[in-house]
Amino acid sequence: ALSFVAGQLVLAAQLRAEGEVRCVTTLESGGVAFGSMDNLIRVYETLGPPPRLLSGHQRRAGVDGVLALAAVPGTGRLVSAGRDGRIIVWQDGQEVADLKGHGENMEGTNVHVVSALAMTKDGCLISGGWDKTVRLWENQSQKYMMTGHEIAINAVAGLANGDVASGSGDQSIGIWRDGQKLKSLQAKQVVRALCALDGSLLCAGTNDGCMRVWDTNSGQMLAERRVAQSYVLALARRGDQLAAGTSDGQVVILSWTGGELQVKEELQVCGEVYGLSFFANGDLAVGSGDGSCSVWTRDESRVASKALRETFAAQAAAVAVAQAAEPGPPAGGGGGGAASGFDFSSSVEFGTRQLTLSWNRGDDPKAVAERFLRENGLDPRHAGDVIAFVTQTMQQQSLAPSTKDFNFPVEVADGRRLTISWNRGENPQEVALNFARQHGGIAANELPDIANFVQQVPTGAANTGTCSGRVMKTPRESLDWAVELVGHSSRG
């Protein structure tokens, strides 16, 4: 009763799937739809009866998953996208269109994957994918293909002023108009989630646990608020209320008023928060990595049973305790297997001070130097020396000979360029586990994807270079599945 007096969100329902729930959208009818890693979309017109199952997405390149959903206003239509590269338009539970384009005529494994969907204010569909493109669809036909990002797209949004925004692993936010890039906002962190505010304003969630509000016309950042010690994976908005979902299972409710982000409430759920969507009545749907879509309300008439609430609370508390016991990601948002949370650490002397200089594979030497000088309160004039040292060390690391039979480059969503290596005859599951240990924090349920890739590489393939068949084409694009794999793990 006290929670309702305080206006806090209380559990209303917990809807289940057979795999991680990776996306959720509320419907104009008052229902909810969510997609999961079992390739199914579950549609609840109300929260009571069994759901309608939409089956159209399929396994491709050994992986599954519906990654994005969008409801088309005023039509009753639902759009889904996933790892199979399909963008499916649904009407009354039936597939009415299949939009194709992402990854076509491009080399690389899984460049076809579509990772993000959103609607523009005039009803056009926006899609973003691992092929690093943003596409605008009108009347089920592609109107624009927008290129310019260097790493996969993680999020897209239709702004209130009609522009399109895209967030990428290259640590930038692209702003587009009529198919042309207007500007690139330098987020300096991997961008995981986007949410349109009023006019030209945009909110972004990033790897450092921060939410930032940008004026996309001026390119200025207007507000910044750290809401978690982990990644911000999802954002949603209703009026002046914002919700942020994190990789450690937190849902943070904020207000956006007076040019400030103010935290109002926090919830703990039972897995990574991959999707958020507000209902018209103010309830909130949360899609999470424990295979559930939980619905939260401030209306006492819609509250779940006491038994369900107590069971959920116990499970969420256990998750929170487990998360608190784990080391968080480094401030730079990278992964890392070293004790410091970085891939490489080197002791350096500055005057009488003994300091540690750390970085991850693929980091920009300039960014490494700026972080090192800032964190240690050093004069920026030392930047040139630090950059030279880091650059030289990185070159030596890249030239070091490998003793493994197979070595394939990996470009991941947080900007790191890693290498997965193994010998002929090694167990693919062991290779996957060793890779996860080496680079830190890759979730256990992602390991089958790594093992599947290793299993597909021909035994006669060259040590580095081009593999025959459909598995791999070029080094830069060799493990595009890892954009999702490492990019969405809580610590990697």
CSV table of C-alpha atoms in Angstrom, one decimal:
chain,number,residue,atom,x,y,z
A,1,ALA,CA,0.0,0.0,0.0
A,2,LEU,CA,2.8,2.4,0.8
A,3,SER,CA,4.3,2.0,-2.6
A,4,PHE,CA,1.1,3.3,-4.2
A,5,VAL,CA,1.0,6.2,-1.8
A,6,ALA,CA,4.5,7.0,-2.9
A,7,GLY,CA,3.6,6.6,-6.6
A,8,GLN,CA,6.1,3.8,-7.2
A,9,LEU,CA,5.8,1.3,-10.0
A,10,VAL,CA,4.7,-2.1,-8.8
A,11,LEU,CA,4.8,-5.4,-10.7
A,12,ALA,CA,1.6,-6.1,-12.7
A,13,ALA,CA,2.5,-9.1,-14.7
A,14,GLN,CA,5.4,-11.3,-15.8
A,15,LEU,CA,5.0,-12.8,-19.3
A,16,ARG,CA,7.4,-15.5,-20.4
A,17,ALA,CA,9.3,-16.5,-23.5
A,18,GLU,CA,11.6,-19.4,-24.3
A,19,GLY,CA,14.7,-17.3,-24.7
A,20,GLU,CA,16.1,-13.8,-23.8
A,21,VAL,CA,13.6,-11.1,-24.6
A,22,ARG,CA,15.5,-8.7,-26.8
A,23,CYS,CA,12.8,-6.1,-27.8
A,24,VAL,CA,9.4,-5.0,-26.7
A,25,THR,CA,6.7,-2.5,-27.9
A,26,THR,CA,3.4,-1.6,-26.6
A,27,LEU,CA,0.3,-1.5,-28.9
A,28,GLU,CA,-2.4,1.1,-29.5
A,29,SER,CA,-4.9,-1.6,-28.5
A,30,GLY,CA,-3.5,-1.6,-25.0
A,31,GLY,CA,-1.5,-4.8,-25.5
A,32,VAL,CA,2.2,-5.6,-25.7
A,33,ALA,CA,4.4,-7.5,-28.1
A,34,PHE,CA,7.9,-8.8,-27.5
A,35,GLY,CA,10.5,-10.7,-29.5
A,36,SER,CA,13.0,-13.2,-28.1
A,37,MET,CA,15.9,-15.3,-29.0
A,38,ASP,CA,13.7,-18.3,-29.9
A,39,ASN,CA,12.7,-16.4,-33.1
A,40,LEU,CA,9.1,-15.9,-32.0
A,41,ILE,CA,7.1,-12.7,-31.3
A,42,ARG,CA,4.5,-13.0,-28.6
A,43,VAL,CA,1.5,-10.6,-28.9
A,44,TYR,CA,-0.7,-10.0,-25.9
A,45,GLU,CA,-3.8,-8.0,-26.7
A,46,THR,CA,-4.5,-8.1,-22.9
A,47,LEU,CA,-2.2,-9.4,-20.2
A,48,GLY,CA,-4.5,-12.4,-19.4
A,49,PRO,CA,-5.1,-14.9,-22.2
A,50,PRO,CA,-2.3,-16.9,-24.0
A,51,PRO,CA,-0.4,-14.8,-26.5
A,52,ARG,CA,-0.6,-14.9,-30.3
A,53,LEU,CA,2.6,-16.3,-31.6
A,54,LEU,CA,4.1,-14.8,-34.8
A,55,SER,CA,6.5,-17.2,-36.4
A,56,GLY,CA,8.5,-16.0,-39.4
A,57,HIS,CA,12.1,-15.4,-38.4
A,58,GLN,CA,14.4,-18.3,-38.8
A,59,ARG,CA,17.9,-19.5,-37.8
A,60,ARG,CA,20.6,-18.2,-40.1
A,61,ALA,CA,24.4,-18.8,-39.9
A,62,GLY,CA,23.8,-20.8,-36.8
A,63,VAL,CA,22.1,-18.1,-34.7
A,64,ASP,CA,18.6,-17.0,-33.8
A,65,GLY,CA,16.9,-14.0,-32.5
A,66,VAL,CA,14.3,-11.3,-32.9
A,67,LEU,CA,16.2,-8.1,-32.1
A,68,ALA,CA,13.8,-5.2,-32.9
A,69,LEU,CA,10.1,-4.4,-32.9
A,70,ALA,CA,8.1,-1.3,-34.0
A,71,ALA,CA,4.4,-0.6,-34.0
A,72,VAL,CA,3.1,1.4,-36.9
A,73,PRO,CA,0.7,4.1,-35.5
A,74,GLY,CA,-2.9,4.1,-36.8
A,75,THR,CA,-2.6,0.8,-38.7
A,76,GLY,CA,-2.5,-2.0,-36.2
A,77,ARG,CA,0.6,-3.2,-38.0
A,78,LEU,CA,3.7,-4.5,-36.3
A,79,VAL,CA,7.2,-4.7,-37.8
A,80,SER,CA,9.9,-7.1,-36.6
A,81,ALA,CA,13.6,-7.6,-37.5
A,82,GLY,CA,16.2,-10.0,-36.4
A,83,ARG,CA,19.4,-11.9,-36.9
A,84,ASP,CA,18.1,-13.6,-40.0
A,85,GLY,CA,18.1,-10.3,-41.8
A,86,ARG,CA,14.4,-10.2,-42.4
A,87,ILE,CA,12.2,-7.1,-41.7
A,88,ILE,CA,8.7,-8.5,-41.5
A,89,VAL,CA,5.5,-6.5,-41.6
A,90,TRP,CA,2.6,-8.1,-39.7
A,91,GLN,CA,-1.1,-7.4,-39.9
A,92,ASP,CA,-3.6,-9.3,-37.7
A,93,GLY,CA,-1.0,-11.9,-37.0
A,94,GLN,CA,-0.3,-12.5,-40.7
A,95,GLU,CA,2.9,-11.7,-42.6
A,96,VAL,CA,2.0,-9.1,-45.2
A,97,ALA,CA,5.5,-7.8,-46.4
A,98,ASP,CA,9.2,-8.7,-46.2
A,99,LEU,CA,11.6,-5.8,-46.6
A,100,LYS,CA,15.0,-6.7,-47.9
A,101,GLY,CA,18.2,-4.8,-48.4
A,102,HIS,CA,20.5,-5.0,-45.3
A,103,GLY,CA,23.7,-6.8,-46.1
A,104,GLU,CA,22.8,-7.5,-49.8
A,105,ASN,CA,25.9,-7.6,-52.1
A,106,MET,CA,28.2,-7.1,-49.1
A,107,GLU,CA,31.0,-9.4,-47.9
A,108,GLY,CA,31.1,-10.6,-44.3
A,109,THR,CA,29.4,-12.9,-41.9
A,110,ASN,CA,26.0,-11.8,-40.7
A,111,VAL,CA,26.2,-8.3,-42.3
A,112,HIS,CA,22.5,-8.9,-43.0
A,113,VAL,CA,21.5,-8.7,-39.3
A,114,VAL,CA,19.0,-5.9,-38.6
A,115,SER,CA,19.5,-4.7,-35.0
A,116,ALA,CA,17.2,-1.6,-34.7
A,117,LEU,CA,13.8,-0.3,-35.8
A,118,ALA,CA,11.9,2.9,-35.2
A,119,MET,CA,9.2,5.1,-36.8
A,120,THR,CA,9.4,8.6,-38.1
A,121,LYS,CA,6.7,11.1,-37.2
A,122,ASP,CA,5.1,10.7,-40.6
A,123,GLY,CA,4.9,6.9,-40.4
A,124,CYS,CA,8.0,5.8,-42.3
A,125,LEU,CA,10.1,3.0,-40.9
A,126,ILE,CA,13.8,3.4,-39.9
A,127,SER,CA,16.1,0.4,-39.7
A,128,GLY,CA,19.7,0.0,-38.7
A,129,GLY,CA,22.0,-3.1,-39.1
A,130,TRP,CA,25.3,-4.7,-38.8
A,131,ASP,CA,26.1,-3.7,-42.4
A,132,LYS,CA,26.6,-0.2,-40.8
A,133,THR,CA,23.8,1.3,-42.8
A,134,VAL,CA,20.6,3.2,-41.8
A,135,ARG,CA,17.6,2.8,-44.1
A,136,LEU,CA,14.3,4.6,-44.5
A,137,TRP,CA,11.3,2.7,-45.8
A,138,GLU,CA,8.1,4.3,-47.2
A,139,ASN,CA,5.1,2.2,-48.2
A,140,GLN,CA,7.2,-1.0,-47.8
A,141,SER,CA,9.8,0.2,-50.3
A,142,GLN,CA,13.3,1.5,-49.5
A,143,LYS,CA,13.5,5.3,-49.9
A,144,TYR,CA,17.0,6.0,-48.6
A,145,MET,CA,20.1,4.1,-47.7
A,146,MET,CA,22.4,6.1,-45.4
A,147,THR,CA,26.0,5.3,-45.0
A,148,GLY,CA,28.8,6.7,-42.9
A,149,HIS,CA,29.1,4.8,-39.7
A,150,GLU,CA,32.3,2.7,-39.2
A,151,ILE,CA,30.8,0.0,-37.0
A,152,ALA,CA,27.4,-1.7,-36.6
A,153,ILE,CA,24.2,0.3,-35.8
A,154,ASN,CA,22.8,-0.3,-32.3
A,155,ALA,CA,19.9,2.1,-32.2
A,156,VAL,CA,17.8,4.4,-34.5
A,157,ALA,CA,15.2,7.1,-33.7
A,158,GLY,CA,12.8,9.4,-35.6
A,159,LEU,CA,13.1,12.9,-34.2
A,160,ALA,CA,10.2,15.2,-33.6
A,161,ASN,CA,11.5,17.6,-36.2
A,162,GLY,CA,11.5,14.9,-38.9
A,163,ASP,CA,15.2,14.1,-38.9
A,164,VAL,CA,16.6,10.6,-38.3
A,165,ALA,CA,19.1,9.6,-35.7
A,166,SER,CA,21.4,6.6,-35.5
A,167,GLY,CA,23.7,5.4,-32.7
A,168,SER,CA,26.7,3.1,-33.4
A,169,GLY,CA,29.6,1.2,-32.0
A,170,ASP,CA,31.9,3.8,-33.5
A,171,GLN,CA,30.9,6.1,-30.6
A,172,SER,CA,29.0,8.5,-32.7
A,173,ILE,CA,25.4,9.6,-33.3
A,174,GLY,CA,24.5,10.3,-37.0
A,175,ILE,CA,21.8,12.9,-37.8
A,176,TRP,CA,20.2,12.5,-41.2
A,177,ARG,CA,17.7,14.5,-43.3
A,178,ASP,CA,16.3,13.4,-46.7
A,179,GLY,CA,18.9,10.6,-46.9
A,180,GLN,CA,21.8,12.9,-46.3
A,181,LYS,CA,24.0,13.2,-43.2
A,182,LEU,CA,23.7,16.5,-41.5
A,183,LYS,CA,26.2,16.0,-38.7
A,184,SER,CA,27.9,13.5,-36.5
A,185,LEU,CA,27.7,13.9,-32.7
A,186,GLN,CA,30.7,12.6,-31.0
A,187,ALA,CA,29.4,10.6,-28.0
A,188,LYS,CA,32.9,9.3,-27.1
A,189,GLN,CA,31.2,6.1,-25.9
A,190,VAL,CA,29.5,3.2,-27.7
A,191,VAL,CA,25.9,4.3,-28.2
A,192,ARG,CA,23.4,1.6,-27.2
A,193,ALA,CA,20.0,3.3,-27.1
A,194,LEU,CA,18.3,6.5,-28.5
A,195,CYS,CA,15.0,8.2,-27.6
A,196,ALA,CA,13.5,11.2,-29.3
A,197,LEU,CA,12.4,14.2,-27.1
A,198,ASP,CA,10.7,17.3,-28.3
A,199,GLY,CA,11.8,19.2,-31.4
A,200,SER,CA,15.4,18.6,-32.3
A,201,LEU,CA,16.3,17.0,-28.9
A,202,LEU,CA,17.6,13.5,-28.5
A,203,CYS,CA,18.5,11.3,-25.5
A,204,ALA,CA,21.3,8.7,-25.9
A,205,GLY,CA,22.3,5.8,-23.6
A,206,THR,CA,25.9,4.6,-23.7
A,207,ASN,CA,28.5,2.1,-22.4
A,208,ASP,CA,29.6,4.3,-19.5
A,209,GLY,CA,26.1,4.1,-17.8
A,210,CYS,CA,25.2,7.6,-18.8
A,211,MET,CA,22.3,9.3,-20.4
A,212,ARG,CA,23.0,12.4,-22.4
A,213,VAL,CA,20.5,14.9,-24.0
A,214,TRP,CA,21.6,16.5,-27.3
A,215,ASP,CA,20.3,19.4,-29.3
A,216,THR,CA,20.8,17.9,-32.8
A,217,ASN,CA,20.4,21.3,-34.5
A,218,SER,CA,23.3,22.9,-32.7
A,219,GLY,CA,25.2,19.7,-31.9
A,220,GLN,CA,25.5,20.7,-28.3
A,221,MET,CA,25.1,18.3,-25.3
A,222,LEU,CA,22.5,19.9,-23.0
A,223,ALA,CA,22.5,17.4,-20.1
A,224,GLU,CA,24.3,14.4,-18.7
A,225,ARG,CA,23.4,12.0,-16.0
A,226,ARG,CA,25.1,8.8,-14.9
A,227,VAL,CA,22.4,6.2,-14.0
A,228,ALA,CA,24.3,3.0,-13.7
A,229,GLN,CA,27.7,1.3,-13.3
A,230,SER,CA,26.9,-0.8,-16.4
A,231,TYR,CA,25.7,-0.2,-20.0
A,232,VAL,CA,22.5,1.6,-20.8
A,233,LEU,CA,20.9,-0.7,-23.3
A,234,ALA,CA,17.3,0.7,-23.7
A,235,LEU,CA,15.4,4.0,-23.4
A,236,ALA,CA,11.7,4.9,-23.5
A,237,ARG,CA,9.8,8.1,-23.1
A,238,ARG,CA,6.3,9.2,-22.1
A,239,GLY,CA,5.8,12.9,-21.8
A,240,ASP,CA,8.5,14.3,-19.5
A,241,GLN,CA,9.1,10.8,-18.1
A,242,LEU,CA,12.1,8.7,-19.3
A,243,ALA,CA,13.0,5.1,-18.5
A,244,ALA,CA,16.5,3.7,-18.9
A,245,GLY,CA,17.4,0.0,-18.8
A,246,THR,CA,20.8,-1.3,-18.0
A,247,SER,CA,22.9,-4.4,-18.5
A,248,ASP,CA,22.8,-5.2,-14.8
A,249,GLY,CA,19.0,-5.4,-14.6
A,250,GLN,CA,18.1,-1.9,-13.4
A,251,VAL,CA,15.3,0.2,-14.7
A,252,VAL,CA,15.8,3.9,-13.8
A,253,ILE,CA,12.9,6.3,-14.1
A,254,LEU,CA,13.8,10.0,-14.7
A,255,SER,CA,12.1,13.2,-15.4
A,256,TRP,CA,13.2,15.6,-18.2
A,257,THR,CA,12.1,19.0,-17.0
A,258,GLY,CA,13.8,22.4,-17.0
A,259,GLY,CA,16.7,21.1,-19.0
A,260,GLU,CA,17.7,18.5,-16.4
A,261,LEU,CA,17.6,14.8,-16.0
A,262,GLN,CA,16.4,13.9,-12.5
A,263,VAL,CA,16.3,10.3,-11.1
A,264,LYS,CA,12.9,9.6,-9.6
A,265,GLU,CA,12.8,5.9,-9.1
A,266,GLU,CA,14.7,2.6,-9.6
A,267,LEU,CA,13.6,-0.9,-10.2
A,268,GLN,CA,15.5,-4.2,-10.2
A,269,VAL,CA,14.5,-6.9,-12.7
A,270,CYS,CA,15.9,-10.4,-13.2
A,271,GLY,CA,18.1,-9.9,-16.3
A,272,GLU,CA,19.7,-7.4,-18.7
A,273,VAL,CA,17.1,-4.8,-19.8
A,274,TYR,CA,17.1,-5.0,-23.6
A,275,GLY,CA,13.7,-3.3,-24.2
A,276,LEU,CA,11.4,-0.7,-22.7
A,277,SER,CA,8.1,0.7,-23.8
A,278,PHE,CA,5.4,2.8,-22.0
A,279,PHE,CA,1.7,2.0,-22.3
A,280,ALA,CA,-0.7,4.8,-23.0
A,281,ASN,CA,-2.0,4.5,-19.4
A,282,GLY,CA,1.5,5.0,-17.9
A,283,ASP,CA,2.4,1.4,-17.3
A,284,LEU,CA,5.8,0.2,-18.4
A,285,ALA,CA,6.9,-3.0,-20.2
A,286,VAL,CA,10.4,-4.3,-19.6
A,287,GLY,CA,12.0,-7.0,-21.8
A,288,SER,CA,14.9,-8.7,-20.1
A,289,GLY,CA,17.5,-11.3,-20.5
A,290,ASP,CA,15.9,-13.8,-18.1
A,291,GLY,CA,13.3,-14.6,-20.8
A,292,SER,CA,10.5,-12.4,-19.4
A,293,CYS,CA,8.6,-9.3,-20.2
A,294,SER,CA,7.5,-7.7,-17.0
A,295,VAL,CA,4.8,-5.1,-16.8
A,296,TRP,CA,4.8,-2.4,-14.1
A,297,THR,CA,2.0,-0.1,-12.9
A,298,ARG,CA,1.1,2.6,-10.5
A,299,ASP,CA,-2.6,1.6,-10.6
A,300,GLU,CA,-3.6,-0.6,-7.6
A,301,SER,CA,-6.3,-2.3,-9.7
A,302,ARG,CA,-3.7,-3.8,-12.1
A,303,VAL,CA,-1.2,-5.0,-9.5
A,304,ALA,CA,0.0,-8.7,-9.6
A,305,SER,CA,-0.8,-11.2,-6.9
A,306,LYS,CA,1.2,-11.0,-3.7
A,307,ALA,CA,2.7,-14.4,-4.4
A,308,LEU,CA,4.0,-13.4,-7.8
A,309,ARG,CA,5.4,-10.1,-6.5
A,310,GLU,CA,7.2,-11.8,-3.7
A,311,THR,CA,8.7,-14.5,-6.0
A,312,PHE,CA,9.8,-11.8,-8.4
A,313,ALA,CA,11.3,-9.7,-5.7
A,314,ALA,CA,13.3,-12.6,-4.4
A,315,GLN,CA,14.7,-13.4,-7.8
A,316,ALA,CA,15.5,-9.7,-8.6
A,317,ALA,CA,17.3,-9.4,-5.2
A,318,ALA,CA,19.4,-12.4,-6.0
A,319,VAL,CA,20.4,-10.8,-9.3
A,320,ALA,CA,21.3,-7.6,-7.6
A,321,VAL,CA,23.5,-9.3,-5.1
A,322,ALA,CA,25.3,-11.2,-7.9
A,323,GLN,CA,25.8,-8.1,-9.9
A,324,ALA,CA,27.2,-6.2,-6.9
A,325,ALA,CA,29.8,-8.9,-6.4
A,326,GLU,CA,31.1,-8.6,-10.0
A,327,PRO,CA,33.6,-5.9,-11.0
A,328,GLY,CA,32.1,-3.2,-13.2
A,329,PRO,CA,33.3,-2.2,-16.7
A,330,PRO,CA,36.0,0.3,-17.0
A,331,ALA,CA,35.1,4.0,-17.3
A,332,GLY,CA,36.0,3.9,-21.0
A,333,GLY,CA,33.3,1.4,-21.7
A,334,GLY,CA,35.5,-1.3,-23.0
A,335,GLY,CA,35.8,-4.8,-21.9
A,336,GLY,CA,39.0,-6.3,-20.7
A,337,GLY,CA,40.4,-9.4,-19.1
A,338,ALA,CA,43.2,-7.8,-17.1
A,339,ALA,CA,42.7,-7.2,-13.4
A,340,SER,CA,42.3,-3.5,-14.0
A,341,GLY,CA,39.5,-4.2,-16.4
A,342,PHE,CA,41.6,-3.4,-19.5
A,343,ASP,CA,43.4,-5.6,-22.0
A,344,PHE,CA,46.8,-4.0,-21.4
A,345,SER,CA,48.4,-2.2,-18.5
A,346,SER,CA,51.9,-0.7,-18.3
A,347,SER,CA,53.7,1.0,-15.4
A,348,VAL,CA,55.0,4.4,-16.3
A,349,GLU,CA,56.9,7.1,-14.4
A,350,PHE,CA,55.9,10.7,-14.4
A,351,GLY,CA,58.3,12.7,-12.2
A,352,THR,CA,58.2,11.0,-8.8
A,353,ARG,CA,54.9,9.3,-9.5
A,354,GLN,CA,54.5,5.6,-10.5
A,355,LEU,CA,51.3,5.4,-12.6
A,356,THR,CA,49.5,2.8,-14.6
A,357,LEU,CA,48.6,3.4,-18.3
A,358,SER,CA,45.9,1.0,-19.5
A,359,TRP,CA,43.9,0.5,-22.7
A,360,ASN,CA,41.9,-2.1,-24.6
A,361,ARG,CA,42.6,-3.6,-28.0
A,362,GLY,CA,41.4,-1.2,-30.8
A,363,ASP,CA,41.4,1.9,-28.5
A,364,ASP,CA,42.3,5.2,-30.2
A,365,PRO,CA,45.8,6.2,-28.8
A,366,LYS,CA,44.6,9.8,-28.5
A,367,ALA,CA,41.6,8.8,-26.4
A,368,VAL,CA,43.8,6.6,-24.2
A,369,ALA,CA,46.2,9.5,-23.6
A,370,GLU,CA,43.4,12.0,-22.9
A,371,ARG,CA,41.8,9.6,-20.3
A,372,PHE,CA,45.2,8.9,-18.7
A,373,LEU,CA,46.1,12.5,-18.3
A,374,ARG,CA,42.6,13.5,-17.1
A,375,GLU,CA,42.4,10.7,-14.5
A,376,ASN,CA,45.8,11.5,-13.1
A,377,GLY,CA,45.6,15.3,-13.2
A,378,LEU,CA,48.5,15.7,-15.6
A,379,ASP,CA,49.4,18.5,-17.9
A,380,PRO,CA,47.8,18.0,-21.4
A,381,ARG,CA,51.1,19.0,-22.9
A,382,HIS,CA,52.3,15.4,-22.2
A,383,ALA,CA,49.7,14.0,-24.6
A,384,GLY,CA,52.1,13.7,-27.5
A,385,ASP,CA,54.5,11.5,-25.5
A,386,VAL,CA,51.7,9.3,-24.2
A,387,ILE,CA,50.2,8.9,-27.7
A,388,ALA,CA,53.6,7.9,-29.2
A,389,PHE,CA,54.2,5.3,-26.4
A,390,VAL,CA,50.7,3.7,-26.8
A,391,THR,CA,51.0,3.7,-30.6
A,392,GLN,CA,54.4,2.0,-30.6
A,393,THR,CA,53.2,-0.6,-28.1
A,394,MET,CA,50.1,-1.3,-30.1
A,395,GLN,CA,52.2,-1.8,-33.2
A,396,GLN,CA,54.4,-4.3,-31.4
A,397,GLN,CA,51.4,-6.2,-30.2
A,398,SER,CA,49.9,-6.5,-33.7
A,399,LEU,CA,53.3,-7.7,-35.1
A,400,ALA,CA,53.8,-10.4,-32.5
A,401,PRO,CA,53.7,-13.8,-34.1
A,402,SER,CA,50.9,-16.2,-33.3
A,403,THR,CA,51.4,-19.8,-32.5
A,404,LYS,CA,47.8,-20.8,-33.2
A,405,ASP,CA,46.6,-22.4,-36.4
A,406,PHE,CA,43.7,-20.0,-36.9
A,407,ASN,CA,43.6,-16.3,-36.1
A,408,PHE,CA,40.7,-14.2,-37.2
A,409,PRO,CA,40.1,-10.5,-36.5
A,410,VAL,CA,37.0,-9.4,-34.6
A,411,GLU,CA,35.4,-5.9,-34.8
A,412,VAL,CA,33.0,-5.5,-31.9
A,413,ALA,CA,30.4,-3.0,-31.2
A,414,ASP,CA,32.3,-1.1,-28.5
A,415,GLY,CA,35.1,-0.3,-31.0
A,416,ARG,CA,37.6,-2.9,-29.9
A,417,ARG,CA,39.3,-5.0,-32.6
A,418,LEU,CA,40.1,-8.4,-31.1
A,419,THR,CA,41.4,-11.7,-32.4
A,420,ILE,CA,40.0,-15.2,-31.8
A,421,SER,CA,42.6,-17.9,-32.1
A,422,TRP,CA,42.7,-21.7,-31.9
A,423,ASN,CA,44.5,-24.8,-33.1
A,424,ARG,CA,43.2,-27.6,-35.3
A,425,GLY,CA,41.4,-30.2,-33.4
A,426,GLU,CA,40.5,-28.0,-30.4
A,427,ASN,CA,37.0,-28.3,-29.0
A,428,PRO,CA,34.9,-25.4,-30.3
A,429,GLN,CA,33.3,-25.0,-26.8
A,430,GLU,CA,36.7,-24.7,-25.2
A,431,VAL,CA,37.8,-22.2,-27.8
A,432,ALA,CA,34.7,-20.1,-27.1
A,433,LEU,CA,35.2,-20.3,-23.3
A,434,ASN,CA,38.8,-19.3,-23.6
A,435,PHE,CA,37.9,-16.3,-25.8
A,436,ALA,CA,35.3,-15.2,-23.3
A,437,ARG,CA,37.8,-15.5,-20.4
A,438,GLN,CA,40.5,-13.6,-22.3
A,439,HIS,CA,38.4,-10.7,-23.2
A,440,GLY,CA,36.2,-10.5,-20.1
A,441,GLY,CA,32.6,-10.9,-19.1
A,442,ILE,CA,31.0,-12.5,-22.2
A,443,ALA,CA,27.7,-14.0,-21.0
A,444,ALA,CA,27.5,-17.7,-20.8
A,445,ASN,CA,24.4,-17.9,-23.0
A,446,GLU,CA,26.4,-16.2,-25.9
A,447,LEU,CA,29.1,-18.9,-25.9
A,448,PRO,CA,27.2,-21.2,-28.3
A,449,ASP,CA,27.4,-18.5,-31.0
A,450,ILE,CA,31.2,-18.4,-30.7
A,451,ALA,CA,31.5,-22.2,-30.8
A,452,ASN,CA,29.2,-22.3,-33.8
A,453,PHE,CA,31.5,-19.9,-35.7
A,454,VAL,CA,34.6,-21.9,-34.9
A,455,GLN,CA,32.9,-25.1,-36.0
A,456,GLN,CA,32.0,-23.6,-39.4
A,457,VAL,CA,35.5,-22.5,-40.3
A,458,PRO,CA,36.9,-25.0,-42.8
A,459,THR,CA,39.8,-27.0,-41.4
A,460,GLY,CA,42.0,-26.1,-44.4
A,461,ALA,CA,41.4,-22.4,-44.1
A,462,ALA,CA,44.4,-20.1,-44.0
A,463,ASN,CA,45.8,-18.8,-40.8
A,464,THR,CA,44.6,-15.2,-41.6
A,465,GLY,CA,43.0,-14.1,-44.8
A,466,THR,CA,40.0,-15.2,-46.8
A,467,CYS,CA,38.1,-18.3,-46.0
A,468,SER,CA,36.1,-20.1,-48.7
A,469,GLY,CA,32.4,-20.5,-48.4
A,470,ARG,CA,29.8,-18.5,-46.6
A,471,VAL,CA,31.6,-18.2,-43.2
A,472,MET,CA,34.1,-15.4,-43.8
A,473,LYS,CA,35.2,-13.1,-46.5
A,474,THR,CA,37.5,-10.3,-45.3
A,475,PRO,CA,39.4,-9.8,-42.0
A,476,ARG,CA,37.5,-6.6,-41.0
A,477,GLU,CA,34.2,-8.2,-41.4
A,478,SER,CA,35.2,-11.7,-40.4
A,479,LEU,CA,33.2,-12.0,-37.1
A,480,ASP,CA,30.3,-9.6,-37.5
A,481,TRP,CA,28.2,-11.8,-35.2
A,482,ALA,CA,30.5,-10.5,-32.4
A,483,VAL,CA,29.1,-7.0,-32.8
A,484,GLU,CA,26.1,-8.4,-31.0
A,485,LEU,CA,27.9,-11.0,-29.0
A,486,VAL,CA,30.4,-8.8,-27.2
A,487,GLY,CA,28.5,-5.6,-27.7
A,488,HIS,CA,25.6,-6.7,-25.6
A,489,SER,CA,27.4,-8.6,-22.9
A,490,SER,CA,27.3,-6.9,-19.5
A,491,ARG,CA,31.1,-6.7,-19.0
A,492,GLY,CA,32.6,-7.1,-22.5
